Amino acid sequence: MFQQFYFWRGGKWQKLWNKKWLRLTAYTFGVLILFGVLLNIIFPLSINIPYSQVVTASDGSVLHAFLSSDQKWRLKTELHEITPTLKKAIINKEDKYFYYHPGVNPVSIVRAVVNNLLSVRKASGASTITMQVARLIAPKERTYLNKLTEVFRAFQLEWYYSKDEVLQLYLNLVPYGSNIEGVKSAALIYFQEPPGYLSLAQTVTLTIIPNRPSSLIIGKNNVLITEERNKWLRRFASQNLFAQQDIDDALLEPMTGSRHNVPRLAPHLSLRLMKSHRGEPVIQSNINKAMQEKAENIAYNYIRRIHFTGITNCAVLVINNRSNTVETYVGSADFYNASDFGQVDGVQAIRSPGSALKPFVYAIGFDKGLIAPKTIVTDVPVNYSGYMPENYDKKFHGSIPVQTALSQSLNVPAVKLLNQLGIPTFVSQLKRAGFSQVAADENKLGLSVVLGGCGVKLEELTNLYACFANEGNYRKLQWTKKDTAASSFSLLSAAAVFMTTEILTQHLRPDLPNNYESSMHLPKVAWKTGTSYGRRDAWSIGYNKDYTIGVWVGNFSGNGVPELTGADIATPLLFDLFNTIAYNSSNEWFQQPAGLDFRYVCSVSGMIPNEFCTDQVIDYFIPGISAAQVCHHLKEVFVAADESSAYCRNCLPEQGYRKKWYPDLAGEMVSYYEFQQIPYQKVPPHNPLCSRIYVENAPAITAPVDGMEYLLEKDEGQQLMLSCNVDNEVKTVYWYINNRFLKKAGVHEKIFFTPEAGAIKISCSDDKGRNHDIKIEVSYLE
């Protein structure tokens, strides 16, 4: 029921409302509502603001910004960036009743109509903040028809958006002169601060510019802007809008704003994220802004210092090991240096890793039980179907422990270990670790893959080392705040990576930079270097408990430089980065995992000691995994009293002999000692009267290579060399070509012969009757 109201008229009380007026009013409102609904259907509200894409750091500060599609600096102001000070200033200046009207202020409209009727020109406007948003979304000529359109759009905005969201739209669209729109854009460009860090004076300055963006240009009209700013500050003081002390301070604050460039940190990462997050106005990265600035400066200055050598670029990636987030990303030394191809992203570039993958193959070897840190391996010449790896220093080192082979970055032991593991096993693990180019070239890779014969990215290699820092657990890199923490999986055991880390922490190694041996600035890190063939790429990747840092140095042109090595060029930069951006890292270091234990091993072989092993050392091992083979570095031989000959049990005389221990050398070690003229203890020749036929330890032909095809120049008199590895007791070998006797020779004598065209069978027999055959193909070029 409607409450009845009466008024005095004609000498009696009459009803203010009657049923007719009530019905008419209801119908009118109904028609208006229906008309509004129909208009809303016919002319739906569509807001498509092309914002400038912004990449922010982990703390929300702006790292990099890009022009919008319409070439404006229009950075999106988030709701949480609208401070109470900004909100109060803008509302009190533009629309005091913003939170009380439905998008249109009737009182302001009536006042504007009256003022404009009484004036020759338009003297007063009635636009609310909501109406201004409607006009900024779809700018049109100022006519009465367009004003009605703004009113309709204002109602729509109020229907679909909250008051704070409407205010946010306004603050994102207000003009600040030239191609600058929005409070956040103006704050960053003119004051180099986000809106939340502005002073009261700066905030009020940004509230007055939008009304006169062409005449109040910060940096050009600062005196006029200061006068206008102070006028509004005094008005706010009269309204008690802000504390008087804050007003007084703001009045005294000099106006020093001017136009600056937008932030341009992490340009390569920003471009990468912009392309992968199209349409997102704000991309929240995990970059640590302070670390990023330091790393960019260090990289830039470092390349400047060595530029005269012909080395022009570098790339750096820093991973937080605890969260696996990328906290620093430097794609090149100088993004804006076109002559040195600075816009190439070295973090994503596919390059040869040199020796940087060696720790991975050794860690897999630990996990497979093939080796332990003090297992003795051989660094001697080998031939794998024509592939004959050699060390960086062109030398061989004989028998050495695994830990020395890795710390000295020797090539031959790494290739031999990979041959034991099998290329598919190694490549499969690299694929699991996200090496994309390795996966693409899977069927093309050979034993050289462990020496750099493959393509990798800095981000892949650095994340692999971050896996070492996380007890062998692999996780995908976290680039942005939206990246969900990917579940990790065990790529390597904690025991294997701990043993590898212990080796990579050693300082007595060739890849320690010059003058760092006694340096107080040597960071506590595990690291490994790499230098690609032709000295085109220098790598150094290091890690501690907190961070993994990957460094690449070289030329994007692919040009090699004689001075370019991982030890002398990349590692100093790595150490500078650790000492600068990770200087305050905790002193916590990696602890021995539960699945790793100690045992005594023979120092000569690295195996479980035998009764004759007098020199024993302590070594790590993985129970149930590591090999449990007993040492056999010595063998017992029956020799004549004068040691002129040796006997087997088949020809052992009744008397006149004794037992003696001799080194049980592999054929490749015997060949190495002979070739290097290194003295070693030889077993006496076997009893020539013995009739025993030997089977085991047959000769191994090392040249030519079994199954290979050889192309020779006709009429050039070219020959092929014959060589083999034999047992320690062998003194003479016999060579046969196609079952025809060629020559008797000493075991390490090089034999040459002129082959015929076609298939050739080559045989080698030793003085104990053991034999080895190979087949080759020979063709002559006309």
PDB file of N, CA and C in Angstrom, residues 543-613:
ATOM      1  N   TYR A 543      77.314 -23.552  -9.476  1.00  0.00           N
ATOM      2  CA  TYR A 543      76.171 -23.574  -8.572  1.00  0.00           C
ATOM      3  C   TYR A 543      76.630 -23.715  -7.121  1.00  0.00           C
ATOM      4  N   ASN A 544      75.806 -23.162  -6.227  1.00  0.00           N
ATOM      5  CA  ASN A 544      75.902 -23.426  -4.799  1.00  0.00           C
ATOM      6  C   ASN A 544      74.513 -23.826  -4.333  1.00  0.00           C
ATOM      7  N   LYS A 545      74.247 -23.776  -3.055  1.00  0.00           N
ATOM      8  CA  LYS A 545      72.931 -24.200  -2.577  1.00  0.00           C
ATOM      9  C   LYS A 545      71.824 -23.271  -3.045  1.00  0.00           C
ATOM     10  N   ASP A 546      72.145 -21.991  -3.223  1.00  0.00           N
ATOM     11  CA  ASP A 546      71.109 -20.997  -3.511  1.00  0.00           C
ATOM     12  C   ASP A 546      70.893 -20.740  -4.999  1.00  0.00           C
ATOM     13  N   TYR A 547      71.970 -20.635  -5.760  1.00  0.00           N
ATOM     14  CA  TYR A 547      71.845 -20.212  -7.152  1.00  0.00           C
ATOM     15  C   TYR A 547      72.662 -21.100  -8.090  1.00  0.00           C
ATOM     16  N   THR A 548      72.159 -21.201  -9.308  1.00  0.00           N
ATOM     17  CA  THR A 548      72.931 -21.758 -10.424  1.00  0.00           C
ATOM     18  C   THR A 548      73.060 -20.645 -11.456  1.00  0.00           C
ATOM     19  N   ILE A 549      74.291 -20.383 -11.879  1.00  0.00           N
ATOM     20  CA  ILE A 549      74.536 -19.316 -12.855  1.00  0.00           C
ATOM     21  C   ILE A 549      75.204 -19.926 -14.085  1.00  0.00           C
ATOM     22  N   GLY A 550      74.621 -19.650 -15.235  1.00  0.00           N
ATOM     23  CA  GLY A 550      75.202 -20.094 -16.497  1.00  0.00           C
ATOM     24  C   GLY A 550      75.711 -18.910 -17.292  1.00  0.00           C
ATOM     25  N   VAL A 551      76.908 -19.057 -17.854  1.00  0.00           N
ATOM     26  CA  VAL A 551      77.537 -17.976 -18.626  1.00  0.00           C
ATOM     27  C   VAL A 551      77.988 -18.528 -19.971  1.00  0.00           C
ATOM     28  N   TRP A 552      77.649 -17.817 -21.013  1.00  0.00           N
ATOM     29  CA  TRP A 552      78.191 -18.098 -22.349  1.00  0.00           C
ATOM     30  C   TRP A 552      78.880 -16.836 -22.837  1.00  0.00           C
ATOM     31  N   VAL A 553      80.052 -16.982 -23.464  1.00  0.00           N
ATOM     32  CA  VAL A 553      80.774 -15.849 -24.045  1.00  0.00           C
ATOM     33  C   VAL A 553      81.220 -16.251 -25.448  1.00  0.00           C
ATOM     34  N   GLY A 554      81.081 -15.342 -26.384  1.00  0.00           N
ATOM     35  CA  GLY A 554      81.498 -15.632 -27.757  1.00  0.00           C
ATOM     36  C   GLY A 554      81.007 -14.560 -28.701  1.00  0.00           C
ATOM     37  N   ASN A 555      80.872 -14.933 -29.965  1.00  0.00           N
ATOM     38  CA  ASN A 555      80.381 -14.024 -31.000  1.00  0.00           C
ATOM     39  C   ASN A 555      79.156 -14.632 -31.660  1.00  0.00           C
ATOM     40  N   PHE A 556      78.101 -13.836 -31.782  1.00  0.00           N
ATOM     41  CA  PHE A 556      76.903 -14.330 -32.438  1.00  0.00           C
ATOM     42  C   PHE A 556      77.130 -14.554 -33.927  1.00  0.00           C
ATOM     43  N   SER A 557      78.192 -13.982 -34.461  1.00  0.00           N
ATOM     44  CA  SER A 557      78.546 -14.216 -35.862  1.00  0.00           C
ATOM     45  C   SER A 557      79.110 -15.610 -36.071  1.00  0.00           C
ATOM     46  N   GLY A 558      79.526 -16.271 -34.982  1.00  0.00           N
ATOM     47  CA  GLY A 558      80.120 -17.600 -35.084  1.00  0.00           C
ATOM     48  C   GLY A 558      81.621 -17.581 -35.265  1.00  0.00           C
ATOM     49  N   ASN A 559      82.223 -16.404 -35.295  1.00  0.00           N
ATOM     50  CA  ASN A 559      83.673 -16.312 -35.480  1.00  0.00           C
ATOM     51  C   ASN A 559      84.409 -16.805 -34.238  1.00  0.00           C
ATOM     52  N   GLY A 560      85.421 -17.632 -34.463  1.00  0.00           N
ATOM     53  CA  GLY A 560      86.251 -18.101 -33.371  1.00  0.00           C
ATOM     54  C   GLY A 560      87.341 -17.096 -33.033  1.00  0.00           C
ATOM     55  N   VAL A 561      87.828 -17.158 -31.803  1.00  0.00           N
ATOM     56  CA  VAL A 561      88.872 -16.258 -31.326  1.00  0.00           C
ATOM     57  C   VAL A 561      89.894 -17.084 -30.555  1.00  0.00           C
ATOM     58  N   PRO A 562      91.189 -16.949 -30.866  1.00  0.00           N
ATOM     59  CA  PRO A 562      92.205 -17.782 -30.181  1.00  0.00           C
ATOM     60  C   PRO A 562      92.156 -17.674 -28.663  1.00  0.00           C
ATOM     61  N   GLU A 563      91.833 -16.499 -28.137  1.00  0.00           N
ATOM     62  CA  GLU A 563      91.838 -16.313 -26.683  1.00  0.00           C
ATOM     63  C   GLU A 563      90.580 -16.854 -26.001  1.00  0.00           C
ATOM     64  N   LEU A 564      89.598 -17.295 -26.784  1.00  0.00           N
ATOM     65  CA  LEU A 564      88.300 -17.659 -26.224  1.00  0.00           C
ATOM     66  C   LEU A 564      88.320 -19.068 -25.633  1.00  0.00           C
ATOM     67  N   THR A 565      88.342 -19.166 -24.325  1.00  0.00           N
ATOM     68  CA  THR A 565      88.248 -20.452 -23.623  1.00  0.00           C
ATOM     69  C   THR A 565      87.315 -20.298 -22.435  1.00  0.00           C
ATOM     70  N   GLY A 566      86.734 -21.409 -22.020  1.00  0.00           N
ATOM     71  CA  GLY A 566      85.852 -21.361 -20.872  1.00  0.00           C
ATOM     72  C   GLY A 566      86.573 -20.947 -19.605  1.00  0.00           C
ATOM     73  N   ALA A 567      87.831 -21.415 -19.446  1.00  0.00           N
ATOM     74  CA  ALA A 567      88.581 -21.129 -18.220  1.00  0.00           C
ATOM     75  C   ALA A 567      88.984 -19.668 -18.129  1.00  0.00           C
ATOM     76  N   ASP A 568      89.548 -19.133 -19.195  1.00  0.00           N
ATOM     77  CA  ASP A 568      90.138 -17.793 -19.132  1.00  0.00           C
ATOM     78  C   ASP A 568      89.159 -16.667 -19.440  1.00  0.00           C
ATOM     79  N   ILE A 569      88.062 -16.973 -20.129  1.00  0.00           N
ATOM     80  CA  ILE A 569      87.142 -15.911 -20.537  1.00  0.00           C
ATOM     81  C   ILE A 569      85.790 -16.021 -19.839  1.00  0.00           C
ATOM     82  N   ALA A 570      85.190 -17.213 -19.818  1.00  0.00           N
ATOM     83  CA  ALA A 570      83.844 -17.336 -19.243  1.00  0.00           C
ATOM     84  C   ALA A 570      83.857 -17.407 -17.724  1.00  0.00           C
ATOM     85  N   THR A 571      84.831 -18.131 -17.140  1.00  0.00           N
ATOM     86  CA  THR A 571      84.834 -18.319 -15.687  1.00  0.00           C
ATOM     87  C   THR A 571      85.066 -17.030 -14.904  1.00  0.00           C
ATOM     88  N   PRO A 572      85.953 -16.121 -15.320  1.00  0.00           N
ATOM     89  CA  PRO A 572      86.059 -14.850 -14.578  1.00  0.00           C
ATOM     90  C   PRO A 572      84.730 -14.110 -14.498  1.00  0.00           C
ATOM     91  N   LEU A 573      83.960 -14.135 -15.576  1.00  0.00           N
ATOM     92  CA  LEU A 573      82.647 -13.496 -15.548  1.00  0.00           C
ATOM     93  C   LEU A 573      81.722 -14.235 -14.580  1.00  0.00           C
ATOM     94  N   LEU A 574      81.775 -15.562 -14.586  1.00  0.00           N
ATOM     95  CA  LEU A 574      80.965 -16.352 -13.656  1.00  0.00           C
ATOM     96  C   LEU A 574      81.297 -15.996 -12.215  1.00  0.00           C
ATOM     97  N   PHE A 575      82.580 -15.918 -11.888  1.00  0.00           N
ATOM     98  CA  PHE A 575      82.984 -15.596 -10.522  1.00  0.00           C
ATOM     99  C   PHE A 575      82.576 -14.175 -10.145  1.00  0.00           C
ATOM    100  N   ASP A 576      82.688 -13.240 -11.080  1.00  0.00           N
ATOM    101  CA  ASP A 576      82.248 -11.864 -10.804  1.00  0.00           C
ATOM    102  C   ASP A 576      80.760 -11.833 -10.459  1.00  0.00           C
ATOM    103  N   LEU A 577      79.985 -12.603 -11.188  1.00  0.00           N
ATOM    104  CA  LEU A 577      78.541 -12.641 -10.948  1.00  0.00           C
ATOM    105  C   LEU A 577      78.230 -13.241  -9.581  1.00  0.00           C
ATOM    106  N   PHE A 578      78.882 -14.349  -9.249  1.00  0.00           N
ATOM    107  CA  PHE A 578      78.653 -14.962  -7.940  1.00  0.00           C
ATOM    108  C   PHE A 578      79.060 -14.011  -6.816  1.00  0.00           C
ATOM    109  N   ASN A 579      80.180 -13.341  -6.983  1.00  0.00           N
ATOM    110  CA  ASN A 579      80.663 -12.438  -5.933  1.00  0.00           C
ATOM    111  C   ASN A 579      79.809 -11.185  -5.803  1.00  0.00           C
ATOM    112  N   THR A 580      79.045 -10.870  -6.830  1.00  0.00           N
ATOM    113  CA  THR A 580      78.243  -9.639  -6.810  1.00  0.00           C
ATOM    114  C   THR A 580      76.785  -9.913  -6.469  1.00  0.00           C
ATOM    115  N   ILE A 581      76.145 -10.752  -7.238  1.00  0.00           N
ATOM    116  CA  ILE A 581      74.700 -10.930  -7.044  1.00  0.00           C
ATOM    117  C   ILE A 581      74.373 -12.038  -6.056  1.00  0.00           C
ATOM    118  N   ALA A 582      75.332 -12.908  -5.778  1.00  0.00           N
ATOM    119  CA  ALA A 582      75.069 -13.983  -4.814  1.00  0.00           C
ATOM    120  C   ALA A 582      76.059 -13.926  -3.657  1.00  0.00           C
ATOM    121  N   TYR A 583      76.551 -12.733  -3.390  1.00  0.00           N
ATOM    122  CA  TYR A 583      77.581 -12.581  -2.360  1.00  0.00           C
ATOM    123  C   TYR A 583      77.054 -12.962  -0.978  1.00  0.00           C
ATOM    124  N   ASN A 584      75.782 -12.698  -0.744  1.00  0.00           N
ATOM    125  CA  ASN A 584      75.205 -12.964   0.567  1.00  0.00           C
ATOM    126  C   ASN A 584      74.534 -14.328   0.656  1.00  0.00           C
ATOM    127  N   SER A 585      74.865 -15.204  -0.289  1.00  0.00           N
ATOM    128  CA  SER A 585      74.308 -16.551  -0.217  1.00  0.00           C
ATOM    129  C   SER A 585      74.755 -17.219   1.075  1.00  0.00           C
ATOM    130  N   SER A 586      73.921 -18.113   1.559  1.00  0.00           N
ATOM    131  CA  SER A 586      74.247 -18.795   2.815  1.00  0.00           C
ATOM    132  C   SER A 586      75.496 -19.652   2.630  1.00  0.00           C
ATOM    133  N   ASN A 587      76.178 -19.887   3.731  1.00  0.00           N
ATOM    134  CA  ASN A 587      77.379 -20.718   3.703  1.00  0.00           C
ATOM    135  C   ASN A 587      77.047 -22.207   3.747  1.00  0.00           C
ATOM    136  N   GLU A 588      75.759 -22.510   3.751  1.00  0.00           N
ATOM    137  CA  GLU A 588      75.339 -23.907   3.764  1.00  0.00           C
ATOM    138  C   GLU A 588      75.847 -24.612   2.513  1.00  0.00           C
ATOM    139  N   TRP A 589      76.394 -25.800   2.708  1.00  0.00           N
ATOM    140  CA  TRP A 589      76.909 -26.551   1.561  1.00  0.00           C
ATOM    141  C   TRP A 589      76.218 -27.908   1.493  1.00  0.00           C
ATOM    142  N   PHE A 590      76.459 -28.624   0.423  1.00  0.00           N
ATOM    143  CA  PHE A 590      75.796 -29.902   0.190  1.00  0.00           C
ATOM    144  C   PHE A 590      76.300 -30.962   1.167  1.00  0.00           C
ATOM    145  N   GLN A 591      75.365 -31.709   1.733  1.00  0.00           N
ATOM    146  CA  GLN A 591      75.691 -32.746   2.700  1.00  0.00           C
ATOM    147  C   GLN A 591      75.628 -34.123   2.040  1.00  0.00           C
ATOM    148  N   GLN A 592      76.473 -35.035   2.536  1.00  0.00           N
ATOM    149  CA  GLN A 592      76.493 -36.392   1.998  1.00  0.00           C
ATOM    150  C   GLN A 592      75.132 -37.044   2.196  1.00  0.00           C
ATOM    151  N   PRO A 593      74.512 -37.558   1.125  1.00  0.00           N
ATOM    152  CA  PRO A 593      73.185 -38.170   1.249  1.00  0.00           C
ATOM    153  C   PRO A 593      73.251 -39.539   1.914  1.00  0.00           C
ATOM    154  N   ALA A 594      72.101 -39.991   2.346  1.00  0.00           N
ATOM    155  CA  ALA A 594      72.032 -41.258   3.081  1.00  0.00           C
ATOM    156  C   ALA A 594      72.423 -42.452   2.208  1.00  0.00           C
ATOM    157  N   GLY A 595      72.189 -42.361   0.914  1.00  0.00           N
ATOM    158  CA  GLY A 595      72.461 -43.492   0.030  1.00  0.00           C
ATOM    159  C   GLY A 595      73.896 -43.597  -0.437  1.00  0.00           C
ATOM    160  N   LEU A 596      74.813 -42.910   0.239  1.00  0.00           N
ATOM    161  CA  LEU A 596      76.222 -42.920  -0.158  1.00  0.00           C
ATOM    162  C   LEU A 596      77.072 -43.325   1.039  1.00  0.00           C
ATOM    163  N   ASP A 597      78.073 -44.170   0.784  1.00  0.00           N
ATOM    164  CA  ASP A 597      78.905 -44.665   1.882  1.00  0.00           C
ATOM    165  C   ASP A 597      80.369 -44.645   1.467  1.00  0.00           C
ATOM    166  N   PHE A 598      81.251 -45.043   2.410  1.00  0.00           N
ATOM    167  CA  PHE A 598      82.693 -45.124   2.160  1.00  0.00           C
ATOM    168  C   PHE A 598      83.144 -46.583   2.155  1.00  0.00           C
ATOM    169  N   ARG A 599      84.254 -46.806   1.464  1.00  0.00           N
ATOM    170  CA  ARG A 599      84.917 -48.106   1.533  1.00  0.00           C
ATOM    171  C   ARG A 599      86.378 -47.927   1.138  1.00  0.00           C
ATOM    172  N   TYR A 600      87.205 -48.914   1.535  1.00  0.00           N
ATOM    173  CA  TYR A 600      88.602 -48.907   1.111  1.00  0.00           C
ATOM    174  C   TYR A 600      88.705 -49.532  -0.278  1.00  0.00           C
ATOM    175  N   VAL A 601      89.548 -48.925  -1.098  1.00  0.00           N
ATOM    176  CA  VAL A 601      89.814 -49.463  -2.437  1.00  0.00           C
ATOM    177  C   VAL A 601      91.317 -49.440  -2.681  1.00  0.00           C
ATOM    178  N   CYS A 602      91.726 -50.219  -3.652  1.00  0.00           N
ATOM    179  CA  CYS A 602      93.131 -50.232  -4.049  1.00  0.00           C
ATOM    180  C   CYS A 602      93.446 -48.940  -4.794  1.00  0.00           C
ATOM    181  N   SER A 603      94.510 -48.280  -4.425  1.00  0.00           N
ATOM    182  CA  SER A 603      94.858 -47.007  -5.066  1.00  0.00           C
ATOM    183  C   SER A 603      95.299 -47.189  -6.502  1.00  0.00           C
ATOM    184  N   VAL A 604      95.707 -48.420  -6.888  1.00  0.00           N
ATOM    185  CA  VAL A 604      96.196 -48.663  -8.246  1.00  0.00           C
ATOM    186  C   VAL A 604      95.056 -48.904  -9.225  1.00  0.00           C
ATOM    187  N   SER A 605      93.962 -49.514  -8.727  1.00  0.00           N
ATOM    188  CA  SER A 605      92.856 -49.856  -9.629  1.00  0.00           C
ATOM    189  C   SER A 605      91.538 -49.198  -9.248  1.00  0.00           C
ATOM    190  N   GLY A 606      91.400 -48.785  -7.988  1.00  0.00           N
ATOM    191  CA  GLY A 606      90.126 -48.255  -7.524  1.00  0.00           C
ATOM    192  C   GLY A 606      89.128 -49.350  -7.215  1.00  0.00           C
ATOM    193  N   MET A 607      89.556 -50.611  -7.239  1.00  0.00           N
ATOM    194  CA  MET A 607      88.665 -51.740  -6.961  1.00  0.00           C
ATOM    195  C   MET A 607      88.814 -52.185  -5.510  1.00  0.00           C
ATOM    196  N   ILE A 608      87.949 -53.122  -5.096  1.00  0.00           N
ATOM    197  CA  ILE A 608      88.031 -53.682  -3.753  1.00  0.00           C
ATOM    198  C   ILE A 608      89.393 -54.349  -3.578  1.00  0.00           C
ATOM    199  N   PRO A 609      90.114 -54.064  -2.509  1.00  0.00           N
ATOM    200  CA  PRO A 609      91.490 -54.554  -2.357  1.00  0.00           C
ATOM    201  C   PRO A 609      91.595 -56.084  -2.359  1.00  0.00           C
ATOM    202  N   ASN A 610      92.641 -56.573  -3.005  1.00  0.00           N
ATOM    203  CA  ASN A 610      93.015 -57.985  -2.987  1.00  0.00           C
ATOM    204  C   ASN A 610      94.123 -58.149  -1.934  1.00  0.00           C
ATOM    205  N   GLU A 611      94.585 -59.367  -1.764  1.00  0.00           N
ATOM    206  CA  GLU A 611      95.608 -59.620  -0.758  1.00  0.00           C
ATOM    207  C   GLU A 611      96.932 -58.945  -1.067  1.00  0.00           C
ATOM    208  N   PHE A 612      97.157 -58.665  -2.354  1.00  0.00           N
ATOM    209  CA  PHE A 612      98.419 -58.035  -2.740  1.00  0.00           C
ATOM    210  C   PHE A 612      98.327 -56.507  -2.793  1.00  0.00           C
ATOM    211  N   CYS A 613      97.168 -55.942  -2.480  1.00  0.00           N
ATOM    212  CA  CYS A 613      96.980 -54.483  -2.546  1.00  0.00           C
ATOM    213  C   CYS A 613      97.463 -53.849  -1.243  1.00  0.00           C
TER     214      CYS A 613
END
